[in-house]
Coordinates of C-alpha atoms in Angstrom, one line a residue:
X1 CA 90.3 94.0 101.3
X2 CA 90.2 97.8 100.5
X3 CA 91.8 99.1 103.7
X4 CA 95.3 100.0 102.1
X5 CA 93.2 101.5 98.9
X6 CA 91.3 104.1 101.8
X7 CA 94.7 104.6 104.0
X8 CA 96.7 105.7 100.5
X9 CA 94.0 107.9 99.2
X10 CA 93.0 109.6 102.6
X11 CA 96.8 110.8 102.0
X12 CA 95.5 112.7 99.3
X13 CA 92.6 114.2 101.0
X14 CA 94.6 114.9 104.1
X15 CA 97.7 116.7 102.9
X16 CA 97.8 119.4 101.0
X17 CA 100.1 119.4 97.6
X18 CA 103.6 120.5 98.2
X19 CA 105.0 123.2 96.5
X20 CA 108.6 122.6 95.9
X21 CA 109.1 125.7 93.8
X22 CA 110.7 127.5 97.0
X23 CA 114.6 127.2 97.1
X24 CA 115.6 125.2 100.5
X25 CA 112.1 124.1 101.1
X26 CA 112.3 120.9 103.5
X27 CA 109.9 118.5 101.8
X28 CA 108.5 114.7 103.9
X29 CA 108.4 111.1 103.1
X30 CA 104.5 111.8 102.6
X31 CA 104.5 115.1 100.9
X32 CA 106.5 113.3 98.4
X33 CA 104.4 109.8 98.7
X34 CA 101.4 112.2 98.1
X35 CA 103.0 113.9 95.0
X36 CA 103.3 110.5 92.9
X37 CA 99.6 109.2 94.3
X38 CA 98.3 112.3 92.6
X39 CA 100.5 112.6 89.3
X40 CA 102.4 109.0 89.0
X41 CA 102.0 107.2 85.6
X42 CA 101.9 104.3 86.9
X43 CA 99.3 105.3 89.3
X44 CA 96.8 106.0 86.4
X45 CA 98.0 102.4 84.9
X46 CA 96.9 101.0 88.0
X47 CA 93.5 102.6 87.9
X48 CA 93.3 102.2 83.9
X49 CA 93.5 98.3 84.7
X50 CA 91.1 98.4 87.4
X51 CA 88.3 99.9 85.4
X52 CA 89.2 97.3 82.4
X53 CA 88.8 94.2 84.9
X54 CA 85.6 96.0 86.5
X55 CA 84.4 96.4 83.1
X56 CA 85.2 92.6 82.1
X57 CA 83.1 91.9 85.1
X58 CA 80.2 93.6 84.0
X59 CA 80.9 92.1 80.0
X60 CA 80.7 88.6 81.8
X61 CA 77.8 89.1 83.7
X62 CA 75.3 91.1 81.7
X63 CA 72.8 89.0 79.9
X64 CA 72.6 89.5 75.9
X65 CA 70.3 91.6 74.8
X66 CA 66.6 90.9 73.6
X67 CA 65.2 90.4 70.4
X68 CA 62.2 91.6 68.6
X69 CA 61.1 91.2 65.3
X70 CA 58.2 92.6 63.9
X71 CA 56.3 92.0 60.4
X72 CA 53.4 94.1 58.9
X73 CA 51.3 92.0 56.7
X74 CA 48.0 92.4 54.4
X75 CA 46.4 89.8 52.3
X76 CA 46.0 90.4 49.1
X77 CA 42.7 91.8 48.6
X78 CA 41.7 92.5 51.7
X79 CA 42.3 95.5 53.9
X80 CA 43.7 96.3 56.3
X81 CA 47.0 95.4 57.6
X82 CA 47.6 92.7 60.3
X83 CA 51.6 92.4 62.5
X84 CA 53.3 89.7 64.0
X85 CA 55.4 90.2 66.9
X86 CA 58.5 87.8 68.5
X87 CA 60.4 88.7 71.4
X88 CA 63.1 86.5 71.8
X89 CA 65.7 86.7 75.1
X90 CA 68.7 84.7 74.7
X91 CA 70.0 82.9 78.1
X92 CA 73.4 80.9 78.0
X93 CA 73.3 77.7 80.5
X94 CA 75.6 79.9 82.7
X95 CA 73.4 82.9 83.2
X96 CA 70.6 80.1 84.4
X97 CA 72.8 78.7 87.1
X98 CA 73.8 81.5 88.4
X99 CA 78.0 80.6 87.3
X100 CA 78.4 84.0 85.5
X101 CA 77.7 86.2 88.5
X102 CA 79.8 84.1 90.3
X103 CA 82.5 84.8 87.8
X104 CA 81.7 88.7 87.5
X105 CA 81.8 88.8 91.3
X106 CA 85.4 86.7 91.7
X107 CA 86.3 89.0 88.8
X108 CA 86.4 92.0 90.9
X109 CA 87.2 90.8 93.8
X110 CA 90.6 89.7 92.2
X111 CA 90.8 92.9 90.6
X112 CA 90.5 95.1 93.8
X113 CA 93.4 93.1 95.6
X114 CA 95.8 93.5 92.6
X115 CA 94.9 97.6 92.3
X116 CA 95.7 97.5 96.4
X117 CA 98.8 95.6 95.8
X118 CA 100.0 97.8 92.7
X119 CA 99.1 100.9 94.5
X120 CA 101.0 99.3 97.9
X121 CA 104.3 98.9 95.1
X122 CA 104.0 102.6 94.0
X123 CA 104.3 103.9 97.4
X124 CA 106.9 101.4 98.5
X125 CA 108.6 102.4 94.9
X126 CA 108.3 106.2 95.2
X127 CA 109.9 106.0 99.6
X128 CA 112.5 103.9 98.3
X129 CA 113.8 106.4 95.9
X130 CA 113.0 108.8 98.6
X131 CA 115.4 107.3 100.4
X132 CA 118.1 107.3 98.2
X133 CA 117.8 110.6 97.2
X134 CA 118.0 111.6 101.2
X135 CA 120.8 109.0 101.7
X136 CA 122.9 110.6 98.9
X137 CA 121.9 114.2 100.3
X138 CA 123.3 113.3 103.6
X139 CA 126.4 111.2 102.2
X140 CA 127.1 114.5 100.2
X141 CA 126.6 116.7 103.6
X142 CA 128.8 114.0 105.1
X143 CA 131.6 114.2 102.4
X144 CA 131.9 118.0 102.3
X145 CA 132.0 118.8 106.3
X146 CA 135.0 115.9 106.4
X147 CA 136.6 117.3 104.0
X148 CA 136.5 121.0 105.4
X149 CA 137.6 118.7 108.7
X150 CA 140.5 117.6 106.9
X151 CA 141.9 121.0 105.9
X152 CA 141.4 122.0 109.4
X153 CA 143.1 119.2 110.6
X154 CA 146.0 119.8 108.1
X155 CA 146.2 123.1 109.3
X156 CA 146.7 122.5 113.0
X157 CA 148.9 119.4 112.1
X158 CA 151.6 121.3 110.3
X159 CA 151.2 123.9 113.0
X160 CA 151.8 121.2 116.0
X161 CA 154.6 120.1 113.2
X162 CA 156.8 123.7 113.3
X163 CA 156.4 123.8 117.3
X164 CA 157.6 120.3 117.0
X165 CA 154.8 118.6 118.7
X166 CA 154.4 115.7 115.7
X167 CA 155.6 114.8 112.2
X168 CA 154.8 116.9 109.5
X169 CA 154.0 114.0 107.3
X170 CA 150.5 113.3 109.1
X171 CA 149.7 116.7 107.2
X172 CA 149.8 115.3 104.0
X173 CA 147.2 112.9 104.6
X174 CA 144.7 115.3 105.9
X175 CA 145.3 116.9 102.7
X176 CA 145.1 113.9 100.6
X177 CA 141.8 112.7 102.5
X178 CA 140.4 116.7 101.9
X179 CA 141.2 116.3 98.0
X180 CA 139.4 112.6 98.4
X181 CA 136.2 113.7 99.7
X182 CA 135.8 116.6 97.4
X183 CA 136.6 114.4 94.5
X184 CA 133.8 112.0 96.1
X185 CA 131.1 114.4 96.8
X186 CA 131.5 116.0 93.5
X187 CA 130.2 112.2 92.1
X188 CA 127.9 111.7 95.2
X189 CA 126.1 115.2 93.5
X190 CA 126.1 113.3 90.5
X191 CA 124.5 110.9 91.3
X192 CA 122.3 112.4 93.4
X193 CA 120.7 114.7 90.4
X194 CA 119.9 111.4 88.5
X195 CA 117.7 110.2 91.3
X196 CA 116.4 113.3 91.7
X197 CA 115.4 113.5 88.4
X198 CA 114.0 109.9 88.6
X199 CA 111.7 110.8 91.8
X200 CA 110.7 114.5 90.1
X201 CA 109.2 112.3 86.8
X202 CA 107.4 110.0 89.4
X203 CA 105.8 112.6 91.8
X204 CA 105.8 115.5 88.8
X205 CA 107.6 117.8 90.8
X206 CA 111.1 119.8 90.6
X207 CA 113.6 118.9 93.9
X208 CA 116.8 120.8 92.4
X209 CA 116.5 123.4 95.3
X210 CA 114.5 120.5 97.9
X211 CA 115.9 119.5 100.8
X212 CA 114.5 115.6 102.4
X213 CA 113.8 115.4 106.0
X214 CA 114.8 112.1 107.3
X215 CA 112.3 109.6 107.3
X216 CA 110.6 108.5 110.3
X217 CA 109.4 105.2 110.6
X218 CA 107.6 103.2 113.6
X219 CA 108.7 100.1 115.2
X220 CA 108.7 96.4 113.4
X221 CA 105.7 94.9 114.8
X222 CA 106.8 91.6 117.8
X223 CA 104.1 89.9 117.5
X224 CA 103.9 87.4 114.4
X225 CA 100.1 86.7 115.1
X226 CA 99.4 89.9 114.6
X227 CA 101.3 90.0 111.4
X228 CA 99.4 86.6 110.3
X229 CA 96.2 88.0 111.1
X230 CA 96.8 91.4 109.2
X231 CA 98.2 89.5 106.0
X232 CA 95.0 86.9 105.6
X233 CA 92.7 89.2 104.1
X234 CA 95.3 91.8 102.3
X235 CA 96.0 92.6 98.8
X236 CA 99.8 90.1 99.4
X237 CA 100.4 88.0 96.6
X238 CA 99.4 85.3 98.2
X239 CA 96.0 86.3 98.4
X240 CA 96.3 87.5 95.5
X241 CA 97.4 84.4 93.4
X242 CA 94.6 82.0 95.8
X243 CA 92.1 84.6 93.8
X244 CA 93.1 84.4 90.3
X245 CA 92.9 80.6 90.8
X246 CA 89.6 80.5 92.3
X247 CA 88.6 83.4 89.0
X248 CA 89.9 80.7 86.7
X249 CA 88.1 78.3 88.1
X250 CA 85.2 79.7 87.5
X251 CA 86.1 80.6 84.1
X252 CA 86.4 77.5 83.3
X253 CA 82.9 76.6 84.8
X254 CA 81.4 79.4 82.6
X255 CA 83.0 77.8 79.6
X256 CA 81.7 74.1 80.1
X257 CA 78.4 75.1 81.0
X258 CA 78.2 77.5 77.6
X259 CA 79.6 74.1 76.1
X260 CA 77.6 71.5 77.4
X261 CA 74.1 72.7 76.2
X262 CA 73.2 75.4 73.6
X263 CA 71.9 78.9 73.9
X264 CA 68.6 79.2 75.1
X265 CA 66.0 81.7 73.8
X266 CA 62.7 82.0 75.4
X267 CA 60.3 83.4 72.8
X268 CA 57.1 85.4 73.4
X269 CA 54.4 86.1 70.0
X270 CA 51.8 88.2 69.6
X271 CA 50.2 88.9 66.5
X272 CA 46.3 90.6 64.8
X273 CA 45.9 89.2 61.8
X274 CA 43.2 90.5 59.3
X275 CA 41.1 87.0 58.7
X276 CA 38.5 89.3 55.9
X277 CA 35.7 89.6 58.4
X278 CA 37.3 91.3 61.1
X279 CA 40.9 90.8 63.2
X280 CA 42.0 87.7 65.1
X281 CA 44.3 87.8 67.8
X282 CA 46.7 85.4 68.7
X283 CA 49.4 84.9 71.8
X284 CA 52.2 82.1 72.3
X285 CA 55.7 81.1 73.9
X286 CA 58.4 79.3 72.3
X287 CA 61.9 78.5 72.4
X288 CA 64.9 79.3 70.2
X289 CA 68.0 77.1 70.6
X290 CA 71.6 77.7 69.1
X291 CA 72.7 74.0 68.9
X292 CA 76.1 73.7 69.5
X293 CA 76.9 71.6 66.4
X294 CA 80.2 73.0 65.1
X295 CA 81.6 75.5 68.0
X296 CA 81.0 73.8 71.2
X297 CA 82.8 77.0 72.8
X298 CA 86.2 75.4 72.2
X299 CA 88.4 79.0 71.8
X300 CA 87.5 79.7 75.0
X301 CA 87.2 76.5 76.7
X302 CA 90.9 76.5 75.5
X303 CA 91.8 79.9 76.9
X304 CA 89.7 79.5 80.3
X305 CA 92.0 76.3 80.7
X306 CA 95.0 78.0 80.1
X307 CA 94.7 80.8 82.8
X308 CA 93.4 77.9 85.3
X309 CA 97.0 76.1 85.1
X310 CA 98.7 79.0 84.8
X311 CA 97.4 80.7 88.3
X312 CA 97.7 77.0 89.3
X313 CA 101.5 76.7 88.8
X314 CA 101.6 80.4 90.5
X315 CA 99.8 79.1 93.4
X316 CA 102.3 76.1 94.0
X317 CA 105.2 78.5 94.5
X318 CA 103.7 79.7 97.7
X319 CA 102.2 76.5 98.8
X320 CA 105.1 75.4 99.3
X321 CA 106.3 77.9 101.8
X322 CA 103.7 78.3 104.6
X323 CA 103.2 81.7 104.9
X324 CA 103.8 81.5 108.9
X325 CA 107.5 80.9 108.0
X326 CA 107.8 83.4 105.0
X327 CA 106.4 86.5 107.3
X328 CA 107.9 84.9 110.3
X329 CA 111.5 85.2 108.5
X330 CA 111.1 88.5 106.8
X331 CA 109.7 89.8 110.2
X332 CA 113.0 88.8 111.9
X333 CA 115.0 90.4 109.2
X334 CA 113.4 93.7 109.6
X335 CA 113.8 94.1 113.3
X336 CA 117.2 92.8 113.3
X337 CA 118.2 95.6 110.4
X338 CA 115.9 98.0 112.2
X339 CA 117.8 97.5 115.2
X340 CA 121.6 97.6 113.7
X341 CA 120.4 101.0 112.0
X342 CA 119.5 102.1 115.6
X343 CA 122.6 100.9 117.2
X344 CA 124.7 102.7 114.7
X345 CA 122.6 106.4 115.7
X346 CA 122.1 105.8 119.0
X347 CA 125.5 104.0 120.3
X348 CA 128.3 103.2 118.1
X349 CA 128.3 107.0 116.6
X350 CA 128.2 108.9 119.0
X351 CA 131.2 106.4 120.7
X352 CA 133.4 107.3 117.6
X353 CA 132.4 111.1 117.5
X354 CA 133.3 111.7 121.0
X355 CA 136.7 109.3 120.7
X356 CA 137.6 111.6 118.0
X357 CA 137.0 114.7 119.5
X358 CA 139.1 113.8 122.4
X359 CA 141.7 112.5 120.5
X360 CA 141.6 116.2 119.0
X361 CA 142.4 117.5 121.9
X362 CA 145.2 115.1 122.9
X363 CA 147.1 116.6 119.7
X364 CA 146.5 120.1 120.5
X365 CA 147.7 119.5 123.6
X366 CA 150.8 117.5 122.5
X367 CA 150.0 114.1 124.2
X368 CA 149.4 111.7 121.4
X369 CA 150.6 112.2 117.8
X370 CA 148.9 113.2 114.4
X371 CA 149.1 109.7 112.8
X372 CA 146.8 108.0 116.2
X373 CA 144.1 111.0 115.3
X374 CA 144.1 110.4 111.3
X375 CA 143.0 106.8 112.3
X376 CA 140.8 107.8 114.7
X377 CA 139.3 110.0 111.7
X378 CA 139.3 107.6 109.2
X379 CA 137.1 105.0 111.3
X380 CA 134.3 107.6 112.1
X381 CA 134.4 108.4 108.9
X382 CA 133.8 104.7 107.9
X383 CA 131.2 104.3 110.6
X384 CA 129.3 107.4 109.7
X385 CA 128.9 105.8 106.2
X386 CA 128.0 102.6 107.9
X387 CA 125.4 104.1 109.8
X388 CA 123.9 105.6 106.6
X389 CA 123.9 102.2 104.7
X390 CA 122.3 101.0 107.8
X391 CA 119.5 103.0 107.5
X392 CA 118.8 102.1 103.9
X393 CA 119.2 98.0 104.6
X394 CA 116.4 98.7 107.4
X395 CA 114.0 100.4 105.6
X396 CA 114.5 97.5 102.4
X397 CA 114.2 94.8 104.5
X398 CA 110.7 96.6 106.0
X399 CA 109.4 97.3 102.8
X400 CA 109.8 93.7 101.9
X401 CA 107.9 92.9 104.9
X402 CA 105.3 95.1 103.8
X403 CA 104.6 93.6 100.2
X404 CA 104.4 90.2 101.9
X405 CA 101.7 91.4 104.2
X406 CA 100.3 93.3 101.9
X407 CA 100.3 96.7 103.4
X408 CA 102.3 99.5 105.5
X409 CA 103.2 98.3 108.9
X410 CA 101.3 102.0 110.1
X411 CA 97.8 100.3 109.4
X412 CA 98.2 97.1 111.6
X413 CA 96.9 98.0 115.4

């Protein structure tokens, strides 16, 4: 149940913190995961509610506190003084049959898979704005080298124009398409100093002069068995919700057994009493009962019941959809997006990069026409953004992978 708690924090013990004070420092996926582990807000509201839920279990679970009462007495005319002594320890029904342990234990039990699961959002939070800061860093890179392309390409176009190789006109739309992408790299940089700003209040550090190495993640996992079999004991909301039902349950067992008999005080006395000739002694048990006459432990009765159908109508929402289908479908979605982003790196750019640098050389050698290499240049320049996009489609449909399963596909073996 703890195994994505242990794999996030050993992060933390692991790597050291990065210092992004140096200008052009090349900062990872995990330096910066690492950053907001140690300084995220939402972190410390993730612990914060853990200890309040471990503390409820402990409220629920610890028996009330005995009573003594103790009275000094002396006859009148007599000396000496005599006391009287009650111990009183109050039970509920619940601490007798053993239902507010139970409770106390389901309690934390429920507690530790939603910390795993809030934690498992944080990192899957702070690598998703890690990726668009690194997707608007390279789209940036992208937009400015294209754009010094284009005024080189204007260049040798009007040159290949006055030797009267090709029409002068294709020169105006390298120039245009220069103009363009400075205009659009100028917003890109925008853009990209809002998200940088968002991920530097999550992780508590600067990234003006940072620059993100391209994240590196493993293969979507074939094998849906394994998947099943890694998701049936993690912190998922599945498992989650089947928890909070079963803790409401119990709840509302605690509740009826308070409710159905009243509070039970065993009593111990003890008193040496001054009889005039010398002091007796005396020793006995009793019983103490709260009769629940007027509060048969209605408020929370009430409130126990109210959780219980509320996790309940939680809990229907997944029934519905086995969770063989919903992993099985999600699984699918991530190796088909995984693969497309692959494609685009590995077969479909480098096809358009070397079509266009032939195509280069066709004009400069007067075989083919300016127009014929603008289009070439306009579709890599469309598949280069493509093949960014890609990238970011791949790792959103394998981070919704992960909060179904309830952990990073890097744990499962």
């Amino acid at each position: 149940m703890r195994n994505t708690v242990f794999w996030i924090f050993s992060l933390i013990l692991v790597w050291a913190a990065p210092a992004y004070a140096a200008e052009n420092t090349i900062v990872t996926l995990d330096q910066v995961i690492e950053g907001a582990l140690r300084k995220s807000t939402g972190i410390s509201q993730v612990h914060k509610n853990y200890e309040n839920k471990l503390a409820d279990g402990s409220e629920v679970s610890i028996i009330d506190n005995p009573e003594l009462k103790t009275d000094f007495e002396r006859d009148q005319g007599k000396s000496g003084t005599g006391v009287a002594m009650e111990f009183t320890q109050p039970f509920k029904l619940s601490h007798l049959t053993g239902a507010r342990w139970r409770y106390a234990d389901m309690l934390r039990d429920t507690a530790s898979s939603e910390q795993q699961y809030e934690i498992l959002k944080t990192v899957n939070e702070t690598t998703s704005l890690y990726m668009r800061l690194w997707l608007l860093q390279e789209r940036k890179k992208l937009y400015e080298t294209s754009a010094r392309d284009a005024e080189s390409m204007s260049k040798s176009v009007t040159a290949s124009a006055s030797k009267g190789q090709t029409s002068l006109a294709a020169s105006h739309l390298f120039t245009a398409d220069a103009e363009k992408l400075k205009s659009d790299a100028e917003a890109i940089g925008a853009e990209l100093r809002q998200v940088r700003t968002e991920l530097g209040k999550l992780t508590g550090s600067s990234f003006i002069h940072i620059t993100l190495q391209k994240p590196q993640f493993g293969k979507v996992p074939e094998n849906i068995d394994t998947l099943l079999a890694f998701a049936k004991d993690r912190g998922n909301l599945r498992n989650i919700v089947k928890a909070q039902v079963k803790t409401a349950e119990k709840r509302v067992s605690v509740a009826r057994q308070d409710a159905a008999l009243p509070e039970i005080g065993p009593r111990l006395l003890y008193s040496r009493l001054n009889n005039g000739q010398g002091y007796e002694k005396a020793y006995g048990v009793g019983v103490q009962l709260r009769i629940p006459l007027w509060n048969q432990n209605d408020a929370e009765r009430q409130r126990a019941n109210a959780d219980l159908t509320y996790a309940k109508s939680q809990a229907d929402i997944f029934t519905a959809i086995p969770p063989e289908e919903t992993i099985s479908e999600l699984q699918q979605s991530a190796i088909a997006q995984a693969d497309r982003a692959d494609a685009y790196a590995n077969k479909i750019l480098p096809g358009y990069r070397k079509s266009y640098e032939l195509t280069r050389s066709m004009l400069r050698q007067g075989q083919i026409g300016a127009l014929e290499v603008w289009q070439i240049r306009e579709k890599l320049y469309q598949t280069e953004n493509e093949g960014l996009q890609s990238m970011a489609e791949a790792f959103n449909a394998r981070g919704a992978l992960e909060l179904e399963l309830g952990g990073k596909l890097e744990e499962i073996k």
